[in-house]
Coordinates of C-alpha atoms (C1' of nucleotides) in Angstrom, one line a residue:
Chain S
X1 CA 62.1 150.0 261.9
X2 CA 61.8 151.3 258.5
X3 CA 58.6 152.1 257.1
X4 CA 58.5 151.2 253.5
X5 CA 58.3 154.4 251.8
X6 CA 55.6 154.4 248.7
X7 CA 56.0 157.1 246.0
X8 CA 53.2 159.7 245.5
X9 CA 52.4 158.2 242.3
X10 CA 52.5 154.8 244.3
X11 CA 49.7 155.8 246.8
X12 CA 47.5 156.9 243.9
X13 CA 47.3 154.0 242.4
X14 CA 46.5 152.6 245.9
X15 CA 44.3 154.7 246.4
X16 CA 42.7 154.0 243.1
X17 CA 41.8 150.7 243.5
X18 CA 40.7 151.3 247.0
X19 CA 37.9 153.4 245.5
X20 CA 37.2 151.0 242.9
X21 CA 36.9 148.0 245.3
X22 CA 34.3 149.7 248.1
X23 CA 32.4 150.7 244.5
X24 CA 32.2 147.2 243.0
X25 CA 31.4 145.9 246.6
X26 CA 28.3 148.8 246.5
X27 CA 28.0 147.3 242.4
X28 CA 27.9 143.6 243.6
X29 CA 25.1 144.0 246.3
X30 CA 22.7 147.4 245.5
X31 CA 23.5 147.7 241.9
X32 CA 24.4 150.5 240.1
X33 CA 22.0 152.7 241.4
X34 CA 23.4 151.4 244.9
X35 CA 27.3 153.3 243.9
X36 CA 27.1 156.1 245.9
X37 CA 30.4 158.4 245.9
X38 CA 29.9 159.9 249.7
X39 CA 29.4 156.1 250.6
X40 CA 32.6 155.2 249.2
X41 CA 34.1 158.1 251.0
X42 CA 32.6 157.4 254.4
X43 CA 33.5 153.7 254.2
X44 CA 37.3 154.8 253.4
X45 CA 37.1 157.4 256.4
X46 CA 37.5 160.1 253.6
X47 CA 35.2 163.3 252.8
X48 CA 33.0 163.0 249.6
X49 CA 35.3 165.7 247.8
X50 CA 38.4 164.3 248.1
X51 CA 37.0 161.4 245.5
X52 CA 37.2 163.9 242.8
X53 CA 41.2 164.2 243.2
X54 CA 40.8 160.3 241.5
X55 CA 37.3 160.5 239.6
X56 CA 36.2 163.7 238.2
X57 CA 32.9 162.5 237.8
X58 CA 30.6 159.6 239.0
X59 CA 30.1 158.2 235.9
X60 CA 34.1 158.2 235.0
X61 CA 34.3 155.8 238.1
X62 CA 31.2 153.7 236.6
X63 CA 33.1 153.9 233.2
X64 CA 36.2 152.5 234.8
X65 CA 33.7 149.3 236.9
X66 CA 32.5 148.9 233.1
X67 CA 35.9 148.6 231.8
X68 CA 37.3 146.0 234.3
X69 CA 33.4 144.4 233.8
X70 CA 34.4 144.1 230.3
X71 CA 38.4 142.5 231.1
X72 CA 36.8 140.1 233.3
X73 CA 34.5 138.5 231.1
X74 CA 36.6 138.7 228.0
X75 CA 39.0 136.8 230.0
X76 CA 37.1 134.2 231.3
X77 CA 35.9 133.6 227.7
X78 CA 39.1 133.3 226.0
X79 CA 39.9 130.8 228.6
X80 CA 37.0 129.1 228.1
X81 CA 37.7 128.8 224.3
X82 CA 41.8 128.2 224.6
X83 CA 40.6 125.0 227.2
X84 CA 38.9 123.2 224.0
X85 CA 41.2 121.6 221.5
X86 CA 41.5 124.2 218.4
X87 CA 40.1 121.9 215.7
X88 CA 36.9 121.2 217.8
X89 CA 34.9 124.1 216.8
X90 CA 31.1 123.4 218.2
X91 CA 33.0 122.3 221.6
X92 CA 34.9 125.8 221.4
X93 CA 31.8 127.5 220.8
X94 CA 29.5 125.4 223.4
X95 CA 32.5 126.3 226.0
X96 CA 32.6 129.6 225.1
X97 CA 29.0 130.9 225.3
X98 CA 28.4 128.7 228.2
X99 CA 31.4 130.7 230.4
X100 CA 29.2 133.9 228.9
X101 CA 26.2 132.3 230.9
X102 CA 28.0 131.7 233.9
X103 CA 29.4 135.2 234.1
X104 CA 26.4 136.6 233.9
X105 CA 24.7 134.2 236.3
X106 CA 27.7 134.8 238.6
X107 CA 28.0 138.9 238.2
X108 CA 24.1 139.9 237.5
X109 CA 24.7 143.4 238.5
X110 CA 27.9 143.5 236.6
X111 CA 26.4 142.1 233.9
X112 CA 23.6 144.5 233.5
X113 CA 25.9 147.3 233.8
X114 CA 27.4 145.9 230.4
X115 CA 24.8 145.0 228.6
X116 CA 22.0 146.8 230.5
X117 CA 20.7 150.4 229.5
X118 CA 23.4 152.9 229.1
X119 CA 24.4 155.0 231.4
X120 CA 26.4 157.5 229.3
X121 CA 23.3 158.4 226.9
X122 CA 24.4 157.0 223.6
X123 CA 28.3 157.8 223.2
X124 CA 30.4 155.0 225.2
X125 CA 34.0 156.1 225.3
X126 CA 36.3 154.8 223.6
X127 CA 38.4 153.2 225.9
X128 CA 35.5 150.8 226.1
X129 CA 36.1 149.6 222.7
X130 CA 38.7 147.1 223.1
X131 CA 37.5 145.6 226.1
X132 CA 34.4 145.0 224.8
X133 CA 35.8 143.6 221.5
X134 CA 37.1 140.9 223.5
X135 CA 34.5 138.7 223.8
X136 CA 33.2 139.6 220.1
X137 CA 36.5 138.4 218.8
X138 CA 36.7 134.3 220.6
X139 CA 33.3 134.2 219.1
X140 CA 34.2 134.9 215.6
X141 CA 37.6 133.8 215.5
X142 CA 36.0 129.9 216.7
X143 CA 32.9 131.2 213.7
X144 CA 36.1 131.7 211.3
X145 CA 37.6 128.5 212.4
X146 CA 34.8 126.3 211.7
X147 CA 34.1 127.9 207.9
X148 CA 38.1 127.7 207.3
X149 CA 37.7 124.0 207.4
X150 CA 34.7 123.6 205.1
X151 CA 36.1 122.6 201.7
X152 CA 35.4 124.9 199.3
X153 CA 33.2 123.6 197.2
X154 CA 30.5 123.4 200.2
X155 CA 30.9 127.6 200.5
X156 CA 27.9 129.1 200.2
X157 CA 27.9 132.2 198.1
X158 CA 24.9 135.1 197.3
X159 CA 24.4 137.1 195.3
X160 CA 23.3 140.3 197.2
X161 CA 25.6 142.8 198.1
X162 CA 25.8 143.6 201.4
X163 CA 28.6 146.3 201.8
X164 CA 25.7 149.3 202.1
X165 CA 24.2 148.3 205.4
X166 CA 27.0 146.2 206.6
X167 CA 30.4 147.4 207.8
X168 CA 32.1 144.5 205.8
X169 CA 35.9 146.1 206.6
X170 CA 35.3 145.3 210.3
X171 CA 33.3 142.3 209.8
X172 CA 35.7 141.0 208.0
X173 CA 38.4 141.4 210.2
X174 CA 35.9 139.9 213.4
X175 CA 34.7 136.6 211.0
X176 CA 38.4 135.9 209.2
X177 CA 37.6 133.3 206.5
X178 CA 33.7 133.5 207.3
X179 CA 31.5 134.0 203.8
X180 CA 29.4 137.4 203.4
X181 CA 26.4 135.5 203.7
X182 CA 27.0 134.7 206.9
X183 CA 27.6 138.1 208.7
X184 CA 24.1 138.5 209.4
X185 CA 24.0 134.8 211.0
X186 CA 26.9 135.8 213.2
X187 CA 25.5 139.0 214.2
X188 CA 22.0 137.0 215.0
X189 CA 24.3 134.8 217.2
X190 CA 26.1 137.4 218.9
X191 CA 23.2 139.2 220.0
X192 CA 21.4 136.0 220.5
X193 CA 23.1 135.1 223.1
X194 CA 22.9 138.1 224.8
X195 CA 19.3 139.2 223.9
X196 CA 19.3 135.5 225.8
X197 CA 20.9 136.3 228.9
X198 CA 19.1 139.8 229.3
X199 CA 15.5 138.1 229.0
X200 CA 16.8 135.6 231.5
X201 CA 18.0 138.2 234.0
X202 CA 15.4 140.8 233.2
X203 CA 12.6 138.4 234.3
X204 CA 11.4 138.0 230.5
X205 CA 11.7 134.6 230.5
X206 CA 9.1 134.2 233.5
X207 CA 6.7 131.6 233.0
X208 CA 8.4 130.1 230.1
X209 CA 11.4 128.5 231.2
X210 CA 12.4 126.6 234.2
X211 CA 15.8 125.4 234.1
X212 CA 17.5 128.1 232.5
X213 CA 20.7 126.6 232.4
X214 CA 19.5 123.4 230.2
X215 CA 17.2 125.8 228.0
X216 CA 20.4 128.0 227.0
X217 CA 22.6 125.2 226.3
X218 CA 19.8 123.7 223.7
X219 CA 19.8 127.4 222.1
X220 CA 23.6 127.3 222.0
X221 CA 23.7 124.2 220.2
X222 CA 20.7 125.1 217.8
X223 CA 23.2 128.3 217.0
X224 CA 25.7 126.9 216.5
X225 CA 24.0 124.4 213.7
X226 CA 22.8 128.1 212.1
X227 CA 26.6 129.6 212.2
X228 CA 29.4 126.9 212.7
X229 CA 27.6 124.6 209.4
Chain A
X1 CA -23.2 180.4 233.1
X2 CA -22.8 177.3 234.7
X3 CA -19.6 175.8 235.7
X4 CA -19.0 172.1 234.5
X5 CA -19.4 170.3 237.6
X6 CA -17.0 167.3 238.0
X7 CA -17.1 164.7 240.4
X8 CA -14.8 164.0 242.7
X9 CA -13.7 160.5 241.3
X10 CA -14.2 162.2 237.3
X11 CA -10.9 165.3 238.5
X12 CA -9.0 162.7 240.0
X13 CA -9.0 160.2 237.2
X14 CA -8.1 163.8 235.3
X15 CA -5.2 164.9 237.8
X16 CA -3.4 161.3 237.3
X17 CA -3.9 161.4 233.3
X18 CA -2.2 165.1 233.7
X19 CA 0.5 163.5 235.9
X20 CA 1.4 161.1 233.9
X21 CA 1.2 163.1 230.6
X22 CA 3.8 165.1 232.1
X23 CA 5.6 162.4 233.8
X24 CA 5.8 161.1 229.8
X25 CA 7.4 164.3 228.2
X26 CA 9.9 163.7 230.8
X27 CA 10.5 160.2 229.6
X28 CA 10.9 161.4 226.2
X29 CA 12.5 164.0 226.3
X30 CA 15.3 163.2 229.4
X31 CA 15.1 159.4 229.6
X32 CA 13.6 157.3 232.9
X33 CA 15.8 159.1 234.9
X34 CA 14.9 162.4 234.5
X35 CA 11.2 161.8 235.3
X36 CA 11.1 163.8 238.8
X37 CA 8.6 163.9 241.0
X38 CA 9.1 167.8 242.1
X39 CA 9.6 168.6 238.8
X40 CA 6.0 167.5 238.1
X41 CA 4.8 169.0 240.6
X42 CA 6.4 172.4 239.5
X43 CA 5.0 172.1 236.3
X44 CA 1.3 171.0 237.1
X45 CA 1.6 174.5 240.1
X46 CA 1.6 171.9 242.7
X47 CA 3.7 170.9 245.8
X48 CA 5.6 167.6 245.7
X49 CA 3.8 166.1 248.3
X50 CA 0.2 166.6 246.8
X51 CA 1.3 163.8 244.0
X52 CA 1.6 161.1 246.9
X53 CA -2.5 161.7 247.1
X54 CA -2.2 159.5 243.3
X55 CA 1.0 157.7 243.0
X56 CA 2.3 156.5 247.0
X57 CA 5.7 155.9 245.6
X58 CA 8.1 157.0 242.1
X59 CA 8.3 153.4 241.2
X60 CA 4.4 153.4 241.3
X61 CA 4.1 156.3 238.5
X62 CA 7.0 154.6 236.4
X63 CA 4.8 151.3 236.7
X64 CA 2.1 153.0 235.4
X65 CA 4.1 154.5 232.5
X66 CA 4.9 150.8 232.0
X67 CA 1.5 149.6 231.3
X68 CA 1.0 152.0 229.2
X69 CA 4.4 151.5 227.1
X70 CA 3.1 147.7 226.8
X71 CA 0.0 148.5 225.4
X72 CA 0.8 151.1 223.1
X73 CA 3.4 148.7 221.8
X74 CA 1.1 145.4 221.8
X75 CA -1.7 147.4 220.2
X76 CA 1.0 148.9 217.3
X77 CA 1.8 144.9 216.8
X78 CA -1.7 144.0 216.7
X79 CA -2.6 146.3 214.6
X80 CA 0.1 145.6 211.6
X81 CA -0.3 141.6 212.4
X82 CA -4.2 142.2 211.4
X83 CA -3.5 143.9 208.4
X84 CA -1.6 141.1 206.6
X85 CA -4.3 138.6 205.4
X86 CA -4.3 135.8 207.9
X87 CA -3.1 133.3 205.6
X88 CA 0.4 134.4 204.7
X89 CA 2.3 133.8 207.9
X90 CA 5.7 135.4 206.4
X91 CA 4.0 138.4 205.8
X92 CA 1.9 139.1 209.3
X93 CA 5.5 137.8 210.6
X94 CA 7.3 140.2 209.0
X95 CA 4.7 143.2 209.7
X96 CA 4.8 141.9 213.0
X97 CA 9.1 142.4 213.8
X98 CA 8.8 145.7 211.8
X99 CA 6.5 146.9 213.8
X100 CA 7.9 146.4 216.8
X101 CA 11.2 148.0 215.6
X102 CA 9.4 151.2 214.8
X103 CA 8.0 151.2 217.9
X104 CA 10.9 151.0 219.6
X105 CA 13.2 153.4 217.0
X106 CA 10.0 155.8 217.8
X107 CA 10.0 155.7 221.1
X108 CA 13.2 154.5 222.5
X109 CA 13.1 155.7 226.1
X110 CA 10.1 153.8 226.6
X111 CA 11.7 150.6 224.7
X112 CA 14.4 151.5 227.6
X113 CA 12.0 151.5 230.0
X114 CA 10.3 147.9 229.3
X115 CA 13.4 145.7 227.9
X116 CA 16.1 147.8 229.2
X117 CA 17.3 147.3 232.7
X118 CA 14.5 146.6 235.3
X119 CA 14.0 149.2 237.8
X120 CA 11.9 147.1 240.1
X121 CA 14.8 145.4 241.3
X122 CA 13.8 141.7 239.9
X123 CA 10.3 141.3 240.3
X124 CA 7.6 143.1 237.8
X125 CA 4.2 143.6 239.6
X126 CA 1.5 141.0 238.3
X127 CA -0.4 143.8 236.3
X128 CA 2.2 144.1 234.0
X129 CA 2.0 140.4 233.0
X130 CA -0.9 140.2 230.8
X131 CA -0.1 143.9 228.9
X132 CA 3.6 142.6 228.2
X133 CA 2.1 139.3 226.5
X134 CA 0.6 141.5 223.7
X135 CA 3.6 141.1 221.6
X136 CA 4.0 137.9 222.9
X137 CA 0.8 136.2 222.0
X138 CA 0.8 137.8 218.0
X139 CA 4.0 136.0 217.2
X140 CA 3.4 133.0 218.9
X141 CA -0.4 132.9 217.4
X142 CA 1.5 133.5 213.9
X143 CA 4.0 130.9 214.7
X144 CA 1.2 129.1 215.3
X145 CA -0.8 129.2 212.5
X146 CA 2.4 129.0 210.2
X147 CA 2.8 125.1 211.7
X148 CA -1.2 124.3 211.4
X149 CA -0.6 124.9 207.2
X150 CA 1.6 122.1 207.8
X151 CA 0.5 118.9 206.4
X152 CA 0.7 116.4 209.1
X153 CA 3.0 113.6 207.7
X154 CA 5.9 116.9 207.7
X155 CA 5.6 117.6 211.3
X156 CA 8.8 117.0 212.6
X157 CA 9.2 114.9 216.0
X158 CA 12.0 114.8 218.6
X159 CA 11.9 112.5 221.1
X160 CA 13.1 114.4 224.2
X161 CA 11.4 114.9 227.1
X162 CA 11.7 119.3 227.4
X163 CA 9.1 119.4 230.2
X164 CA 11.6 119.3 232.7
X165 CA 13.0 122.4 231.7
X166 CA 10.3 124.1 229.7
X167 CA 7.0 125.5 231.1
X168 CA 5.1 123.3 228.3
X169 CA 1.5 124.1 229.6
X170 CA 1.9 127.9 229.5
X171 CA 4.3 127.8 225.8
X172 CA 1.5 125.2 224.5
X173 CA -0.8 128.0 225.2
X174 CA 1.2 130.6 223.8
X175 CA 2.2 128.5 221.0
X176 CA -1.0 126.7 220.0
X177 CA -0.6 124.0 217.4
X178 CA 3.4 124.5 217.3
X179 CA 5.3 121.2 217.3
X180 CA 7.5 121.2 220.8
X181 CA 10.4 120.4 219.1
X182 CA 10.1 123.8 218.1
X183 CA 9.7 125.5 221.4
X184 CA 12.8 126.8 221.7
X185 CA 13.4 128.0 218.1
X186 CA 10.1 130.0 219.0
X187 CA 11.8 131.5 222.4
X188 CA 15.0 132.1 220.3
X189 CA 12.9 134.0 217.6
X190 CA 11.3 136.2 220.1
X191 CA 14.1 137.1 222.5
X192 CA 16.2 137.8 219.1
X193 CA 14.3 140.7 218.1
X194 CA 14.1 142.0 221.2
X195 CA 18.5 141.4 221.5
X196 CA 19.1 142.9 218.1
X197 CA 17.2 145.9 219.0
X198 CA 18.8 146.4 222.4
X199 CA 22.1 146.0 220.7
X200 CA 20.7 148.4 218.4
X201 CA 19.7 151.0 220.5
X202 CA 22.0 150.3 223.2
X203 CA 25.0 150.9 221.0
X204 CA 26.3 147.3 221.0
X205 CA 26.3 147.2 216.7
X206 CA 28.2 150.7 216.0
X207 CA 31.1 149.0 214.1
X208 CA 29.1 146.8 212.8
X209 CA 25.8 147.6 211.2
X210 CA 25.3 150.8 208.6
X211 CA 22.0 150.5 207.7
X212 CA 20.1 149.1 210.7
X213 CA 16.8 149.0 209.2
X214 CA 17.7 146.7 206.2
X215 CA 20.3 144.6 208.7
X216 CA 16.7 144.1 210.8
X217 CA 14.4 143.0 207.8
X218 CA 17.6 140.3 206.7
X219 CA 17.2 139.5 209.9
X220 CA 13.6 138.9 210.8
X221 CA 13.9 136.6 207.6
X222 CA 16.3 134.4 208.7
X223 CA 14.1 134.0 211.7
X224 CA 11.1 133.8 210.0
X225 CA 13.2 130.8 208.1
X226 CA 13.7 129.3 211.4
X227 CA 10.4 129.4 213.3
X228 CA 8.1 128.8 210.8
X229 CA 9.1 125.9 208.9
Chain Z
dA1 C1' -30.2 168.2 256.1
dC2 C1' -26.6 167.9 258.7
dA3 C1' -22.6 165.7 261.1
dG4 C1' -18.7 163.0 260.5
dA5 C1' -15.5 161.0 257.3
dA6 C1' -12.6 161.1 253.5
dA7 C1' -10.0 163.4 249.9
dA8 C1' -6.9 166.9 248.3
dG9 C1' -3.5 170.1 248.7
dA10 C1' 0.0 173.3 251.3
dG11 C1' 4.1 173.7 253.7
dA12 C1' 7.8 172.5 256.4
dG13 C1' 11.3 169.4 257.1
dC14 C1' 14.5 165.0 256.9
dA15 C1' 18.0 162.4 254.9
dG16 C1' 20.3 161.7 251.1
dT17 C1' 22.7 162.7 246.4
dG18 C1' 26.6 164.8 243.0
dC19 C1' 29.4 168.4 242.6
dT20 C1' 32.1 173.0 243.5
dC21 C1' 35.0 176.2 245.9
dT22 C1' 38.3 177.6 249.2
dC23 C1' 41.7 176.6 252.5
dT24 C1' 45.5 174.0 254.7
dC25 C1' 49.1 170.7 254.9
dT26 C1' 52.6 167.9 253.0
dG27 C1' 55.5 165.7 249.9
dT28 C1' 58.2 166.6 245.4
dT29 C1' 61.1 168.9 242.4
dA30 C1' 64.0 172.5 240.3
Chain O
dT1 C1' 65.8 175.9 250.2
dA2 C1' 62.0 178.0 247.8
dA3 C1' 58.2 177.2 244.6
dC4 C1' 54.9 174.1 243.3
dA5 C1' 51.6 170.5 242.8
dG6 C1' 48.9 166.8 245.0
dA7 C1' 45.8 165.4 248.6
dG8 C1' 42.5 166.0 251.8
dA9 C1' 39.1 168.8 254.9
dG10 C1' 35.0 171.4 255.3
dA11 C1' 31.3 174.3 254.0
dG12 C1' 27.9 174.9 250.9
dC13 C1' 24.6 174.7 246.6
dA14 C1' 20.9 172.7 244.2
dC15 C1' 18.6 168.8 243.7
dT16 C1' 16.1 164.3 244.9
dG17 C1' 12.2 161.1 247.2
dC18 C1' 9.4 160.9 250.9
dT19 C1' 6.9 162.0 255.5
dC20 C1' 4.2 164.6 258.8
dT21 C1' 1.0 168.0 260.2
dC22 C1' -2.6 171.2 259.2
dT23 C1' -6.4 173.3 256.6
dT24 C1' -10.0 173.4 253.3
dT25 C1' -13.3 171.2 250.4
dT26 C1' -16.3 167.5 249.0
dC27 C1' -18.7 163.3 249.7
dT28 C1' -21.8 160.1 252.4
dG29 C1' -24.8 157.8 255.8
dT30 C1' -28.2 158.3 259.1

DNA sequence: ACAGAAAAGAGAGCAGTGCTCTCTCTGTTA
DNA sequence: TAACAGAGAGAGCACTGCTCTCTTTTCTGT
């Protein structure tokens, strides 16, 4: 019998995802605060210091939960937005921010890892960037989308100039086709519907709303009458 | 000369202010999780276990830290709605938001520490309830009094039935003579503020925002815009 | 006023954490 | 085949929250 023989470099990236999949177990049912490194070790019959052969540091294995947090969602979004026909731009957005909802709802602990306080005080790095751009970008590409088919005449200008407290170069690029005047709704949107999903999870919402589910698909629709029109 | 003499119940109400004046510098200075118990100790020349005589857990001194957050920040809110005169509702609502984003670009630990990720894993004690409604209660009371202006025939009407899914009786309280077609423009308003500045602080907006103070006032405008009329 | 109870603190100790250092063994590579 | 780098073991450091027992001080009820 012939044992299949794995390269070094093989069994390291085995042994990678081994770690990272007792971690998101420990993520999924204690939280972050549950991700203990000599836990993972005992569970994988290893010793505490043989972890740092893989992760040099406890938070560069959180960093790396965060990243594939980040993948995750972005990819259920975009496949929430590609399953609505292109030129439907509120039923994009509805579908959109509702597979945001069920994400969260689905991954809480995940999700508050995200978009929770920070565990690297104040400097993410930049590996995050991307991934977390992901979701940024359905959302304004389906914002662009519905301003691209306004006819002009109906586009909204202002007069205030808005390039010395916005970052209109990257805005730009996230809202293609979206007028100035509406960066700051799209930003109020964005973090909306997060600022949503955190009150919901954090227990803010307590004794205000019942069905959470119906209340966030009313505030969905009421933003997408402030951003999509 | 004749010593002060304190009563019993007088030095312990002075041993848990000292405790938790330390326990704050902590929070400043090294964010919620570098408030240690030991450490404490250390620095007030006692042993660990002597704190358990005034706080029987960590999670109880955080709590208390909690409380206090709350009511610094409602009484900063307070203060800046009451010194607006009580009929211009833009103006007590915009003295309102910006006061609550000082607070929380003053102190943002403690900002962490209330709307950040809950450390008591999903269920806030009941005595933080009614110090958390502070905020709460000035912009729904100014929301309020913004729709009473109102002449009657401009109230607008819906006719769905949001009980289901709303907590009317405790919003109607919150919200007193706001239309409840407007209920949820008021709940999008308030968790808004509190999303931009976790985005804010949180690092969500690097990218996006320069100037984060006049992005916030364009902002609370557009809201005020949305709630009040 | 005095005895009993309660409060406060000291000190030792438990179980747990992240992380480091040294040592050994085992594949890989020149 | 010899030198090297990767991987794991194991001991140990400094720290954490929390518990238990013991002593001293203060309060309280008869």
């Amino acid at each position: 019998m012939t044992i299949p023989k794995r390269s070094r470099a093989q069994l390291r990236a085995i042994q990678i995802d081994e770690i990272k999949r007792v971690a998101k177990v420990q993520l999924v049912t204690k939280g972050v605060s549950g991700v203990s490194l000599r836990e993972i070790a005992r569970d994988l019959g290893l010793v505490s210091s043989a972890l740092y052969r893989y992760f040099s540091t406890r938070d560069e294995l959180l960093t790396a939960l965060i990243l594939d947090a980040y993948n995750e969602l972005g990819e259920a979004v975009e496949k929430a937005d590609a399953s609505v026909v292109c030129d439907d731009t509120f039923g994009r957005w509805r579908a959109a921010c509702l597979a945001i909802r069920q994400w969260a709802s689905a991954h809480p602990h995940e999700y508050t890892l995200l978009y929770g306080t920070p565990l690297l005080d104040y400097h993410a790095p930049d590996q995050t960037i991307a991934p977390a751009s992901r979701v940024t970008l359905v959302l304004g590409r389906i914002v662009g989308d519905a301003h691209r088919r306004r006819p002009p005449s109906a586009i909204p200008t202002g007069n205030e100039d808005v390039t010395s407290w916005l970052n209109v170069s990257n805005l730009a690029q996230a809202l293609p086709g979206v007028p100035t005047l509406y960066y700051v709704r799209a930003l109020i949107a964005w973090s909306e519907i997060f600022g949503f999903l955190s009150f919901e999870l954090f227990g803010h919402f307590k004794g205000s709303i019942i069905d959470y589910e119906k209340a966030f698909s009313h505030v969905v629709e009421e933003l997408a009458n402030f951003v999509l029109y």
